[in-house]
Amino acid sequence: MQFGIFTVSDITQDPTTGRTPSEHERITDVLTIAQHAEEVGLDVFALGEHHNPPFFSSSPSTTLAYIAAKTSKIELTTSTTLITTNDPVKIAEDFAMLQHVADGRVDLMLGRGNTGPVYPWFGKDIRQGIDLALENYNLLRRLWHEDFVDWEGQFRTPLQGFQSTPRPLDDVPPFVWHGSIRSPEIAEQAAYYGDGFFANHIFWPASHTRRMVGLYRQRFEHYGHGTAAQAIVGLGGQVFMRKNSQDAVREFRPYFDNAPVYGHGPSLEEFTSQTPLTVGSPQEVIDKTLGFRDYVGDYQRQLFLMDHAGLPLKTVLEQLDLLGSEVVPVLRREFAKNRPETVPDAPTHASLVALRNSVKVEGGADAATKGAAFGAATVTGAGA
């Protein structure tokens, strides 16, 4: 099982000091956070995409390329890349290039985005968000799996004999997770292709996450990619820790109360009781996180949000130290207990290359058929 962190790249005033970091300071802080995540033994670092204040991450592939050069082990991904307002041709090019730069330590989380004003800035309509996500991803897959693409759709100009460059590393595209908070259509899309499904899991109660993941697992099996238990699931979450829970609650409360996303609403106590947010001791984080398996089953990736709401860099690095030393080692051990051997690990570039080499395709099959054959086998073979 993989453990890591994700950032939404917000630039938020520290409510305890009144100080707001500059864009440059916040960007360099995130670079430091990503490198420290590897140093404390985490598996994944994920960076969001936004095109509006108070966020800075308009070009996650650029930032991840820098992080790739400064690290050697950690998997790099997004949280999320906007499949609706980005051109799928540019996504195909950018993330294939990032694959090469990072020597394969790359996968990709795709999402619709829920900020209405962003859509018209890129000539899109949020009311067509689902249709955009479906059509653009279909094209993205073809660009990665086929050498030359003839294509015509509703939302972009046609392509004739187009080849995306560079080609994916080792002719194996990045593994794709489809991220969603509330859209069953995205769970269906992930299941149809045999891709991963990442439930944001921050703002909603367990009953909602159970339904979304359950739908994905059911449809994954329906489409013949394996059993429901073999579906590839990731979860988000947020934690704030101190050695004892009273200190954690006291220190985090002003940040929660003023957070740009969930501040000025339910109380901290209400939110932690109804959602996965955990504010307390390392043991409380362990206990609550282990409970996620009770309603989603055995899953493959757990990411935590740790740098949100104006928390200063020093505090975030202290949080990472606790996560790496006291929480993740216990979670690894406990999640491994009674985990069926048939449940796959999270796919990596190495496991996907091994799978590609094991897939036998008749010599006369064309590129599209080969891509479809590999795509259909991706999840059931990876890490199993």
mmCIF file of C-alpha atoms in Angstrom:
data_model
loop_
_atom_site.group_PDB
_atom_site.id
_atom_site.type_symbol
_atom_site.label_atom_id
_atom_site.label_comp_id
_atom_site.label_asym_id
_atom_site.label_seq_id
_atom_site.Cartn_x
_atom_site.Cartn_y
_atom_site.Cartn_z
ATOM 1 C CA MET A 1 0.000 0.000 0.000
ATOM 2 C CA GLN A 2 1.208 3.515 -0.821
ATOM 3 C CA PHE A 3 1.156 6.455 1.574
ATOM 4 C CA GLY A 4 1.792 10.046 0.687
ATOM 5 C CA ILE A 5 0.653 13.643 0.770
ATOM 6 C CA PHE A 6 -1.119 16.003 -1.573
ATOM 7 C CA THR A 7 -1.288 19.768 -1.729
ATOM 8 C CA VAL A 8 -3.994 21.990 -3.175
ATOM 9 C CA SER A 9 -1.455 24.861 -3.452
ATOM 10 C CA ASP A 10 -3.457 27.465 -1.562
ATOM 11 C CA ILE A 11 -1.855 30.737 -0.502
ATOM 12 C CA THR A 12 -3.630 31.549 2.745
ATOM 13 C CA GLN A 13 -3.024 34.011 5.545
ATOM 14 C CA ASP A 14 -1.771 32.484 8.781
ATOM 15 C CA PRO A 15 -4.610 33.408 11.160
ATOM 16 C CA THR A 16 -2.298 33.314 14.181
ATOM 17 C CA THR A 17 0.151 35.895 12.813
ATOM 18 C CA GLY A 18 -1.805 37.728 10.117
ATOM 19 C CA ARG A 19 1.001 37.051 7.649
ATOM 20 C CA THR A 20 0.341 35.843 4.089
ATOM 21 C CA PRO A 21 3.274 34.237 2.236
ATOM 22 C CA SER A 22 4.180 35.483 -1.226
ATOM 23 C CA GLU A 23 3.636 33.295 -4.266
ATOM 24 C CA HIS A 24 7.375 32.680 -4.513
ATOM 25 C CA GLU A 25 7.640 31.709 -0.847
ATOM 26 C CA ARG A 26 4.707 29.335 -1.068
ATOM 27 C CA ILE A 27 6.053 27.687 -4.226
ATOM 28 C CA THR A 28 9.510 27.148 -2.724
ATOM 29 C CA ASP A 29 7.917 25.854 0.487
ATOM 30 C CA VAL A 30 6.029 23.200 -1.495
ATOM 31 C CA LEU A 31 9.284 22.137 -3.166
ATOM 32 C CA THR A 32 10.786 21.704 0.301
ATOM 33 C CA ILE A 33 7.726 19.786 1.505
ATOM 34 C CA ALA A 34 7.901 17.371 -1.433
ATOM 35 C CA GLN A 35 11.569 16.614 -0.833
ATOM 36 C CA HIS A 36 10.977 16.147 2.889
ATOM 37 C CA ALA A 37 8.160 13.728 2.126
ATOM 38 C CA GLU A 38 10.698 11.457 0.464
ATOM 39 C CA GLU A 39 13.163 11.924 3.323
ATOM 40 C CA VAL A 40 10.635 10.688 5.909
ATOM 41 C CA GLY A 41 9.820 7.598 3.838
ATOM 42 C CA LEU A 42 6.564 8.466 2.089
ATOM 43 C CA ASP A 43 5.714 6.901 -1.268
ATOM 44 C CA VAL A 44 3.767 9.598 -3.123
ATOM 45 C CA PHE A 45 3.686 13.359 -3.565
ATOM 46 C CA ALA A 46 0.688 14.876 -5.380
ATOM 47 C CA LEU A 47 0.161 18.440 -6.580
ATOM 48 C CA GLY A 48 -3.142 20.005 -7.617
ATOM 49 C CA GLU A 49 -3.966 22.266 -10.546
ATOM 50 C CA HIS A 50 -5.698 25.637 -10.217
ATOM 51 C CA HIS A 51 -5.918 28.745 -12.363
ATOM 52 C CA ASN A 52 -7.389 31.179 -9.867
ATOM 53 C CA PRO A 53 -6.374 32.802 -6.583
ATOM 54 C CA PRO A 54 -5.711 31.921 -3.837
ATOM 55 C CA PHE A 55 -3.894 29.001 -5.511
ATOM 56 C CA PHE A 56 -0.553 28.981 -7.318
ATOM 57 C CA SER A 57 -0.282 25.633 -9.108
ATOM 58 C CA SER A 58 -1.244 26.470 -12.688
ATOM 59 C CA SER A 59 1.462 24.215 -14.174
ATOM 60 C CA PRO A 60 1.895 21.095 -12.021
ATOM 61 C CA SER A 61 3.997 19.247 -14.614
ATOM 62 C CA THR A 62 6.638 22.013 -14.400
ATOM 63 C CA THR A 63 6.762 21.836 -10.615
ATOM 64 C CA LEU A 64 6.814 18.035 -10.570
ATOM 65 C CA ALA A 65 9.689 18.003 -13.073
ATOM 66 C CA TYR A 66 11.771 20.086 -10.660
ATOM 67 C CA ILE A 67 10.836 17.794 -7.775
ATOM 68 C CA ALA A 68 11.783 14.785 -9.901
ATOM 69 C CA ALA A 69 15.279 16.220 -10.297
ATOM 70 C CA LYS A 70 15.604 16.692 -6.537
ATOM 71 C CA THR A 71 14.341 13.246 -5.488
ATOM 72 C CA SER A 72 15.060 9.646 -6.396
ATOM 73 C CA LYS A 73 12.267 7.392 -5.071
ATOM 74 C CA ILE A 74 8.983 9.150 -4.446
ATOM 75 C CA GLU A 75 6.147 8.710 -6.950
ATOM 76 C CA LEU A 76 4.904 11.980 -8.431
ATOM 77 C CA THR A 77 1.308 12.597 -9.386
ATOM 78 C CA THR A 78 -1.365 15.261 -9.601
ATOM 79 C CA SER A 79 -4.395 16.006 -7.473
ATOM 80 C CA THR A 80 -5.888 16.670 -9.966
ATOM 81 C CA THR A 81 -5.129 17.500 -13.613
ATOM 82 C CA LEU A 82 -8.154 19.137 -15.223
ATOM 83 C CA ILE A 83 -9.286 16.847 -18.025
ATOM 84 C CA THR A 84 -12.058 19.302 -18.894
ATOM 85 C CA THR A 85 -10.262 22.608 -19.498
ATOM 86 C CA ASN A 86 -6.895 21.215 -20.629
ATOM 87 C CA ASP A 87 -6.314 20.051 -24.173
ATOM 88 C CA PRO A 88 -5.831 16.258 -24.023
ATOM 89 C CA VAL A 89 -3.050 16.603 -26.612
ATOM 90 C CA LYS A 90 -1.100 18.830 -24.205
ATOM 91 C CA ILE A 91 -1.756 16.481 -21.291
ATOM 92 C CA ALA A 92 -0.430 13.570 -23.356
ATOM 93 C CA GLU A 93 2.717 15.496 -24.253
ATOM 94 C CA ASP A 94 3.401 17.018 -20.836
ATOM 95 C CA PHE A 95 3.048 13.831 -18.823
ATOM 96 C CA ALA A 96 4.907 11.622 -21.277
ATOM 97 C CA MET A 97 7.741 14.154 -21.051
ATOM 98 C CA LEU A 98 7.506 14.098 -17.257
ATOM 99 C CA GLN A 99 7.719 10.289 -17.369
ATOM 100 C CA HIS A 100 11.068 10.538 -19.132
ATOM 101 C CA VAL A 101 12.385 13.271 -16.837
ATOM 102 C CA ALA A 102 11.344 11.345 -13.713
ATOM 103 C CA ASP A 103 12.490 7.953 -15.037
ATOM 104 C CA GLY A 104 8.990 6.562 -14.750
ATOM 105 C CA ARG A 105 8.071 7.844 -11.265
ATOM 106 C CA VAL A 106 4.872 9.393 -12.565
ATOM 107 C CA ASP A 107 1.177 8.704 -12.649
ATOM 108 C CA LEU A 108 -1.744 11.022 -13.201
ATOM 109 C CA MET A 109 -4.982 11.880 -11.443
ATOM 110 C CA LEU A 110 -7.667 13.399 -13.640
ATOM 111 C CA GLY A 111 -10.629 15.446 -12.486
ATOM 112 C CA ARG A 112 -13.301 17.784 -13.792
ATOM 113 C CA GLY A 113 -12.621 20.774 -11.548
ATOM 114 C CA ASN A 114 -15.445 22.495 -9.687
ATOM 115 C CA THR A 115 -14.529 26.172 -10.043
ATOM 116 C CA GLY A 116 -17.154 27.547 -12.416
ATOM 117 C CA PRO A 117 -15.360 30.718 -13.624
ATOM 118 C CA VAL A 118 -12.325 28.723 -14.794
ATOM 119 C CA TYR A 119 -14.225 26.983 -17.578
ATOM 120 C CA PRO A 120 -14.944 30.052 -19.756
ATOM 121 C CA TRP A 121 -11.349 31.231 -19.350
ATOM 122 C CA PHE A 122 -10.426 28.182 -21.425
ATOM 123 C CA GLY A 123 -13.414 28.419 -23.749
ATOM 124 C CA LYS A 124 -15.431 25.719 -21.961
ATOM 125 C CA ASP A 125 -18.805 25.466 -20.230
ATOM 126 C CA ILE A 126 -19.021 23.864 -16.796
ATOM 127 C CA ARG A 127 -22.459 22.543 -17.702
ATOM 128 C CA GLN A 128 -20.662 20.261 -20.181
ATOM 129 C CA GLY A 129 -18.122 19.109 -17.581
ATOM 130 C CA ILE A 130 -19.042 15.425 -17.631
ATOM 131 C CA ASP A 131 -19.162 15.273 -21.440
ATOM 132 C CA LEU A 132 -15.812 17.052 -21.651
ATOM 133 C CA ALA A 133 -14.262 14.616 -19.174
ATOM 134 C CA LEU A 134 -15.502 11.587 -21.096
ATOM 135 C CA GLU A 135 -14.532 12.769 -24.572
ATOM 136 C CA ASN A 136 -11.159 14.252 -23.620
ATOM 137 C CA TYR A 137 -10.067 11.166 -21.734
ATOM 138 C CA ASN A 138 -11.016 8.891 -24.613
ATOM 139 C CA LEU A 139 -8.732 10.960 -26.845
ATOM 140 C CA LEU A 140 -5.932 11.029 -24.259
ATOM 141 C CA ARG A 141 -5.900 7.235 -24.083
ATOM 142 C CA ARG A 142 -5.726 6.939 -27.851
ATOM 143 C CA LEU A 143 -2.856 9.438 -28.030
ATOM 144 C CA TRP A 144 -0.867 7.336 -25.581
ATOM 145 C CA HIS A 145 -1.748 3.898 -26.948
ATOM 146 C CA GLU A 146 -1.744 4.554 -30.701
ATOM 147 C CA ASP A 147 1.206 5.780 -32.753
ATOM 148 C CA PHE A 148 -0.942 7.820 -35.148
ATOM 149 C CA VAL A 149 -4.418 9.106 -34.361
ATOM 150 C CA ASP A 150 -7.295 10.111 -36.615
ATOM 151 C CA TRP A 151 -9.950 11.662 -34.409
ATOM 152 C CA GLU A 152 -12.990 13.911 -34.496
ATOM 153 C CA GLY A 153 -15.172 14.940 -31.571
ATOM 154 C CA GLN A 154 -17.373 17.681 -30.189
ATOM 155 C CA PHE A 155 -14.989 19.830 -28.181
ATOM 156 C CA ARG A 156 -11.711 20.285 -30.102
ATOM 157 C CA THR A 157 -10.491 20.471 -33.665
ATOM 158 C CA PRO A 158 -10.079 17.122 -35.493
ATOM 159 C CA LEU A 159 -6.760 15.289 -35.724
ATOM 160 C CA GLN A 160 -5.442 13.537 -38.812
ATOM 161 C CA GLY A 161 -2.450 11.231 -38.587
ATOM 162 C CA PHE A 162 -1.334 12.988 -35.405
ATOM 163 C CA GLN A 163 1.483 11.529 -33.289
ATOM 164 C CA SER A 164 1.929 12.758 -29.748
ATOM 165 C CA THR A 165 5.576 13.285 -28.766
ATOM 166 C CA PRO A 166 7.450 12.171 -26.871
ATOM 167 C CA ARG A 167 5.982 8.700 -26.807
ATOM 168 C CA PRO A 168 5.344 7.290 -23.319
ATOM 169 C CA LEU A 169 8.430 5.893 -21.598
ATOM 170 C CA ASP A 170 8.975 2.238 -22.552
ATOM 171 C CA ASP A 171 5.780 2.576 -24.601
ATOM 172 C CA VAL A 172 3.798 2.382 -21.337
ATOM 173 C CA PRO A 173 1.625 5.413 -20.449
ATOM 174 C CA PRO A 174 1.345 6.739 -16.905
ATOM 175 C CA PHE A 175 -1.238 4.956 -14.798
ATOM 176 C CA VAL A 176 -4.400 7.044 -14.488
ATOM 177 C CA TRP A 177 -6.540 7.669 -11.432
ATOM 178 C CA HIS A 178 -9.906 9.370 -11.873
ATOM 179 C CA GLY A 179 -10.522 11.711 -8.955
ATOM 180 C CA SER A 180 -13.993 12.654 -7.800
ATOM 181 C CA ILE A 181 -15.819 14.086 -4.842
ATOM 182 C CA ARG A 182 -19.424 13.457 -5.793
ATOM 183 C CA SER A 183 -19.849 12.375 -9.451
ATOM 184 C CA PRO A 184 -20.887 8.741 -10.050
ATOM 185 C CA GLU A 185 -20.202 9.273 -13.770
ATOM 186 C CA ILE A 186 -16.493 9.552 -12.984
ATOM 187 C CA ALA A 187 -16.558 6.343 -10.940
ATOM 188 C CA GLU A 188 -18.220 4.700 -13.946
ATOM 189 C CA GLN A 189 -15.548 6.083 -16.276
ATOM 190 C CA ALA A 190 -12.728 4.750 -14.102
ATOM 191 C CA ALA A 191 -14.391 1.330 -13.976
ATOM 192 C CA TYR A 192 -15.029 1.215 -17.733
ATOM 193 C CA TYR A 193 -11.344 1.641 -18.542
ATOM 194 C CA GLY A 194 -10.034 -0.429 -15.643
ATOM 195 C CA ASP A 195 -8.274 2.643 -14.224
ATOM 196 C CA GLY A 196 -7.909 3.697 -10.614
ATOM 197 C CA PHE A 197 -10.578 5.606 -8.711
ATOM 198 C CA PHE A 198 -9.508 8.231 -6.173
ATOM 199 C CA ALA A 199 -12.188 9.393 -3.744
ATOM 200 C CA ASN A 200 -11.328 12.836 -2.394
ATOM 201 C CA HIS A 201 -12.802 11.748 0.957
ATOM 202 C CA ILE A 202 -12.264 15.051 2.769
ATOM 203 C CA PHE A 203 -15.610 16.817 2.865
ATOM 204 C CA TRP A 204 -18.108 13.958 2.896
ATOM 205 C CA PRO A 205 -19.199 11.384 5.486
ATOM 206 C CA ALA A 206 -18.188 7.739 5.300
ATOM 207 C CA SER A 207 -21.578 6.720 3.901
ATOM 208 C CA HIS A 208 -21.010 8.804 0.758
ATOM 209 C CA THR A 209 -17.506 7.439 0.180
ATOM 210 C CA ARG A 210 -18.786 3.899 0.712
ATOM 211 C CA ARG A 211 -21.391 4.388 -2.029
ATOM 212 C CA MET A 212 -18.963 5.931 -4.508
ATOM 213 C CA VAL A 213 -16.264 3.306 -4.041
ATOM 214 C CA GLY A 214 -18.854 0.545 -3.997
ATOM 215 C CA LEU A 215 -20.242 1.706 -7.334
ATOM 216 C CA TYR A 216 -16.760 1.807 -8.842
ATOM 217 C CA ARG A 217 -15.907 -1.674 -7.586
ATOM 218 C CA GLN A 218 -19.196 -3.123 -8.856
ATOM 219 C CA ARG A 219 -18.763 -1.608 -12.315
ATOM 220 C CA PHE A 220 -15.064 -2.547 -12.457
ATOM 221 C CA GLU A 221 -16.093 -6.172 -12.086
ATOM 222 C CA HIS A 222 -18.989 -5.707 -14.531
ATOM 223 C CA TYR A 223 -16.560 -4.593 -17.247
ATOM 224 C CA GLY A 224 -14.398 -7.674 -16.758
ATOM 225 C CA HIS A 225 -11.250 -6.166 -15.292
ATOM 226 C CA GLY A 226 -11.214 -8.479 -12.270
ATOM 227 C CA THR A 227 -13.180 -8.929 -9.087
ATOM 228 C CA ALA A 228 -14.563 -5.966 -7.197
ATOM 229 C CA ALA A 229 -11.877 -6.511 -4.554
ATOM 230 C CA GLN A 230 -9.170 -6.102 -7.212
ATOM 231 C CA ALA A 231 -10.265 -2.604 -8.219
ATOM 232 C CA ILE A 232 -7.659 0.102 -7.605
ATOM 233 C CA VAL A 233 -8.835 2.597 -4.980
ATOM 234 C CA GLY A 234 -7.196 5.670 -3.481
ATOM 235 C CA LEU A 235 -8.436 7.916 -0.672
ATOM 236 C CA GLY A 236 -7.694 11.456 0.395
ATOM 237 C CA GLY A 237 -7.787 12.753 3.927
ATOM 238 C CA GLN A 238 -6.470 15.474 6.188
ATOM 239 C CA VAL A 239 -4.725 15.245 9.515
ATOM 240 C CA PHE A 240 -3.142 17.505 12.080
ATOM 241 C CA MET A 241 -1.115 15.926 14.867
ATOM 242 C CA ARG A 242 0.660 16.733 18.065
ATOM 243 C CA LYS A 243 1.889 14.350 20.732
ATOM 244 C CA ASN A 244 -1.373 14.773 22.604
ATOM 245 C CA SER A 245 -4.789 15.532 21.168
ATOM 246 C CA GLN A 246 -5.471 18.607 23.305
ATOM 247 C CA ASP A 247 -2.441 20.416 21.889
ATOM 248 C CA ALA A 248 -3.420 19.406 18.338
ATOM 249 C CA VAL A 249 -6.963 20.734 18.683
ATOM 250 C CA ARG A 250 -5.865 23.972 20.319
ATOM 251 C CA GLU A 251 -3.205 24.678 17.692
ATOM 252 C CA PHE A 252 -5.237 23.695 14.630
ATOM 253 C CA ARG A 253 -8.532 25.357 15.550
ATOM 254 C CA PRO A 254 -7.737 28.870 14.219
ATOM 255 C CA TYR A 255 -6.513 27.372 10.943
ATOM 256 C CA PHE A 256 -9.648 25.287 10.572
ATOM 257 C CA ASP A 257 -11.949 28.177 11.448
ATOM 258 C CA ASN A 258 -10.415 30.392 8.747
ATOM 259 C CA ALA A 259 -9.663 27.802 6.041
ATOM 260 C CA PRO A 260 -10.761 28.996 2.568
ATOM 261 C CA VAL A 261 -12.515 25.715 1.817
ATOM 262 C CA TYR A 262 -14.266 24.536 4.975
ATOM 263 C CA GLY A 263 -13.898 27.429 7.404
ATOM 264 C CA HIS A 264 -16.821 29.503 8.689
ATOM 265 C CA GLY A 265 -19.114 26.461 8.629
ATOM 266 C CA PRO A 266 -19.452 23.488 10.984
ATOM 267 C CA SER A 267 -17.286 23.501 14.094
ATOM 268 C CA LEU A 268 -14.027 21.582 14.211
ATOM 269 C CA GLU A 269 -15.638 19.006 16.468
ATOM 270 C CA GLU A 270 -18.601 18.569 14.121
ATOM 271 C CA PHE A 271 -16.374 18.248 11.082
ATOM 272 C CA THR A 272 -14.025 15.692 12.629
ATOM 273 C CA SER A 273 -16.954 13.598 13.821
ATOM 274 C CA GLN A 274 -18.655 13.546 10.412
ATOM 275 C CA THR A 275 -15.727 13.439 7.953
ATOM 276 C CA PRO A 276 -12.264 11.830 7.721
ATOM 277 C CA LEU A 277 -10.518 14.950 9.097
ATOM 278 C CA THR A 278 -8.445 13.830 12.093
ATOM 279 C CA VAL A 279 -7.028 16.309 14.596
ATOM 280 C CA GLY A 280 -5.295 14.653 17.508
ATOM 281 C CA SER A 281 -2.464 12.358 18.484
ATOM 282 C CA PRO A 282 -0.601 10.032 16.099
ATOM 283 C CA GLN A 283 -2.527 7.101 17.587
ATOM 284 C CA GLU A 284 -5.838 8.792 16.840
ATOM 285 C CA VAL A 285 -4.737 9.295 13.232
ATOM 286 C CA ILE A 286 -3.768 5.633 13.030
ATOM 287 C CA ASP A 287 -7.055 4.449 14.473
ATOM 288 C CA LYS A 288 -9.249 6.596 12.240
ATOM 289 C CA THR A 289 -7.268 5.826 9.079
ATOM 290 C CA LEU A 290 -7.389 2.088 9.703
ATOM 291 C CA GLY A 291 -11.160 2.467 9.967
ATOM 292 C CA PHE A 292 -11.380 3.572 6.329
ATOM 293 C CA ARG A 293 -10.912 -0.040 5.270
ATOM 294 C CA ASP A 294 -14.145 -0.952 7.054
ATOM 295 C CA TYR A 295 -16.197 0.890 4.440
ATOM 296 C CA VAL A 296 -14.057 0.862 1.257
ATOM 297 C CA GLY A 297 -12.309 -2.507 1.569
ATOM 298 C CA ASP A 298 -8.603 -3.102 0.972
ATOM 299 C CA TYR A 299 -7.274 -0.194 -1.035
ATOM 300 C CA GLN A 300 -4.015 0.884 -2.637
ATOM 301 C CA ARG A 301 -3.198 4.535 -1.924
ATOM 302 C CA GLN A 302 -3.755 6.863 1.027
ATOM 303 C CA LEU A 303 -2.868 10.542 0.613
ATOM 304 C CA PHE A 304 -3.044 13.183 3.351
ATOM 305 C CA LEU A 305 -3.441 16.949 3.028
ATOM 306 C CA MET A 306 -1.018 18.607 5.457
ATOM 307 C CA ASP A 307 -0.126 22.106 4.217
ATOM 308 C CA HIS A 308 -3.564 23.690 3.873
ATOM 309 C CA ALA A 309 -5.110 26.763 5.508
ATOM 310 C CA GLY A 310 -2.020 28.887 6.150
ATOM 311 C CA LEU A 311 -0.003 26.448 8.248
ATOM 312 C CA PRO A 312 3.637 27.642 8.294
ATOM 313 C CA LEU A 313 6.374 25.544 6.710
ATOM 314 C CA LYS A 314 7.965 24.654 10.052
ATOM 315 C CA THR A 315 4.685 23.173 11.274
ATOM 316 C CA VAL A 316 4.112 21.209 8.058
ATOM 317 C CA LEU A 317 7.598 19.684 8.247
ATOM 318 C CA GLU A 318 6.932 18.701 11.862
ATOM 319 C CA GLN A 319 3.711 17.046 10.721
ATOM 320 C CA LEU A 320 5.628 15.098 8.082
ATOM 321 C CA ASP A 321 8.127 13.948 10.682
ATOM 322 C CA LEU A 322 5.307 12.549 12.814
ATOM 323 C CA LEU A 323 3.623 10.976 9.806
ATOM 324 C CA GLY A 324 6.815 9.279 8.637
ATOM 325 C CA SER A 325 8.090 8.120 12.012
ATOM 326 C CA GLU A 326 5.004 7.295 14.077
ATOM 327 C CA VAL A 327 2.019 6.858 11.768
ATOM 328 C CA VAL A 328 2.914 5.358 8.395
ATOM 329 C CA PRO A 329 5.053 2.471 9.742
ATOM 330 C CA VAL A 330 2.106 1.327 11.864
ATOM 331 C CA LEU A 331 -0.371 1.799 9.017
ATOM 332 C CA ARG A 332 1.814 -0.268 6.678
ATOM 333 C CA ARG A 333 1.956 -3.094 9.175
ATOM 334 C CA GLU A 334 -1.714 -3.046 10.112
ATOM 335 C CA PHE A 335 -3.071 -2.663 6.580
ATOM 336 C CA ALA A 336 -0.937 -5.628 5.505
ATOM 337 C CA LYS A 337 -2.596 -7.886 8.068
ATOM 338 C CA ASN A 338 -5.211 -10.204 6.561
ATOM 339 C CA ARG A 339 -4.864 -8.511 3.171
ATOM 340 C CA PRO A 340 -5.776 -11.140 0.554
ATOM 341 C CA GLU A 341 -2.989 -12.036 -1.854
ATOM 342 C CA THR A 342 -5.375 -11.426 -4.740
ATOM 343 C CA VAL A 343 -5.632 -7.717 -3.905
ATOM 344 C CA PRO A 344 -3.142 -5.923 -6.185
ATOM 345 C CA ASP A 345 -0.662 -3.267 -5.178
ATOM 346 C CA ALA A 346 -0.881 0.209 -6.630
ATOM 347 C CA PRO A 347 0.479 0.084 -10.184
ATOM 348 C CA THR A 348 3.917 1.563 -10.807
ATOM 349 C CA HIS A 349 5.816 2.091 -14.019
ATOM 350 C CA ALA A 350 7.918 -1.012 -13.349
ATOM 351 C CA SER A 351 4.866 -3.201 -12.738
ATOM 352 C CA LEU A 352 3.140 -1.868 -15.844
ATOM 353 C CA VAL A 353 6.209 -2.530 -17.991
ATOM 354 C CA ALA A 354 6.354 -6.083 -16.645
ATOM 355 C CA LEU A 355 2.668 -6.499 -17.417
ATOM 356 C CA ARG A 356 3.086 -5.132 -20.945
ATOM 357 C CA ASN A 357 5.851 -7.632 -21.580
ATOM 358 C CA SER A 358 3.648 -10.471 -20.390
ATOM 359 C CA VAL A 359 0.622 -9.579 -22.505
ATOM 360 C CA LYS A 360 0.582 -11.721 -25.601
ATOM 361 C CA VAL A 361 -0.885 -9.987 -28.606
ATOM 362 C CA GLU A 362 -1.193 -11.615 -32.006
ATOM 363 C CA GLY A 363 1.418 -10.298 -34.386
ATOM 364 C CA GLY A 364 -1.118 -8.941 -36.856
ATOM 365 C CA ALA A 365 -2.900 -6.720 -34.339
ATOM 366 C CA ASP A 366 -2.768 -3.030 -35.083
ATOM 367 C CA ALA A 367 -1.754 -0.360 -32.606
ATOM 368 C CA ALA A 368 -5.293 0.381 -31.469
ATOM 369 C CA THR A 369 -5.959 -3.276 -30.722
ATOM 370 C CA LYS A 370 -2.681 -3.558 -28.829
ATOM 371 C CA GLY A 371 -3.533 -0.497 -26.786
ATOM 372 C CA ALA A 372 -6.962 -1.852 -25.944
ATOM 373 C CA ALA A 373 -5.565 -5.245 -24.990
ATOM 374 C CA PHE A 374 -2.967 -3.692 -22.714
ATOM 375 C CA GLY A 375 -5.455 -1.263 -21.189
ATOM 376 C CA ALA A 376 -7.907 -4.019 -20.375
ATOM 377 C CA ALA A 377 -5.215 -6.032 -18.614
ATOM 378 C CA THR A 378 -3.526 -3.170 -16.785
ATOM 379 C CA VAL A 379 -5.162 -3.343 -13.387
ATOM 380 C CA THR A 380 -5.662 -7.047 -13.001
ATOM 381 C CA GLY A 381 -2.005 -7.754 -13.700
ATOM 382 C CA ALA A 382 -0.271 -4.867 -11.967
ATOM 383 C CA GLY A 383 1.151 -5.775 -8.608
ATOM 384 C CA ALA A 384 -0.873 -8.963 -8.340
#
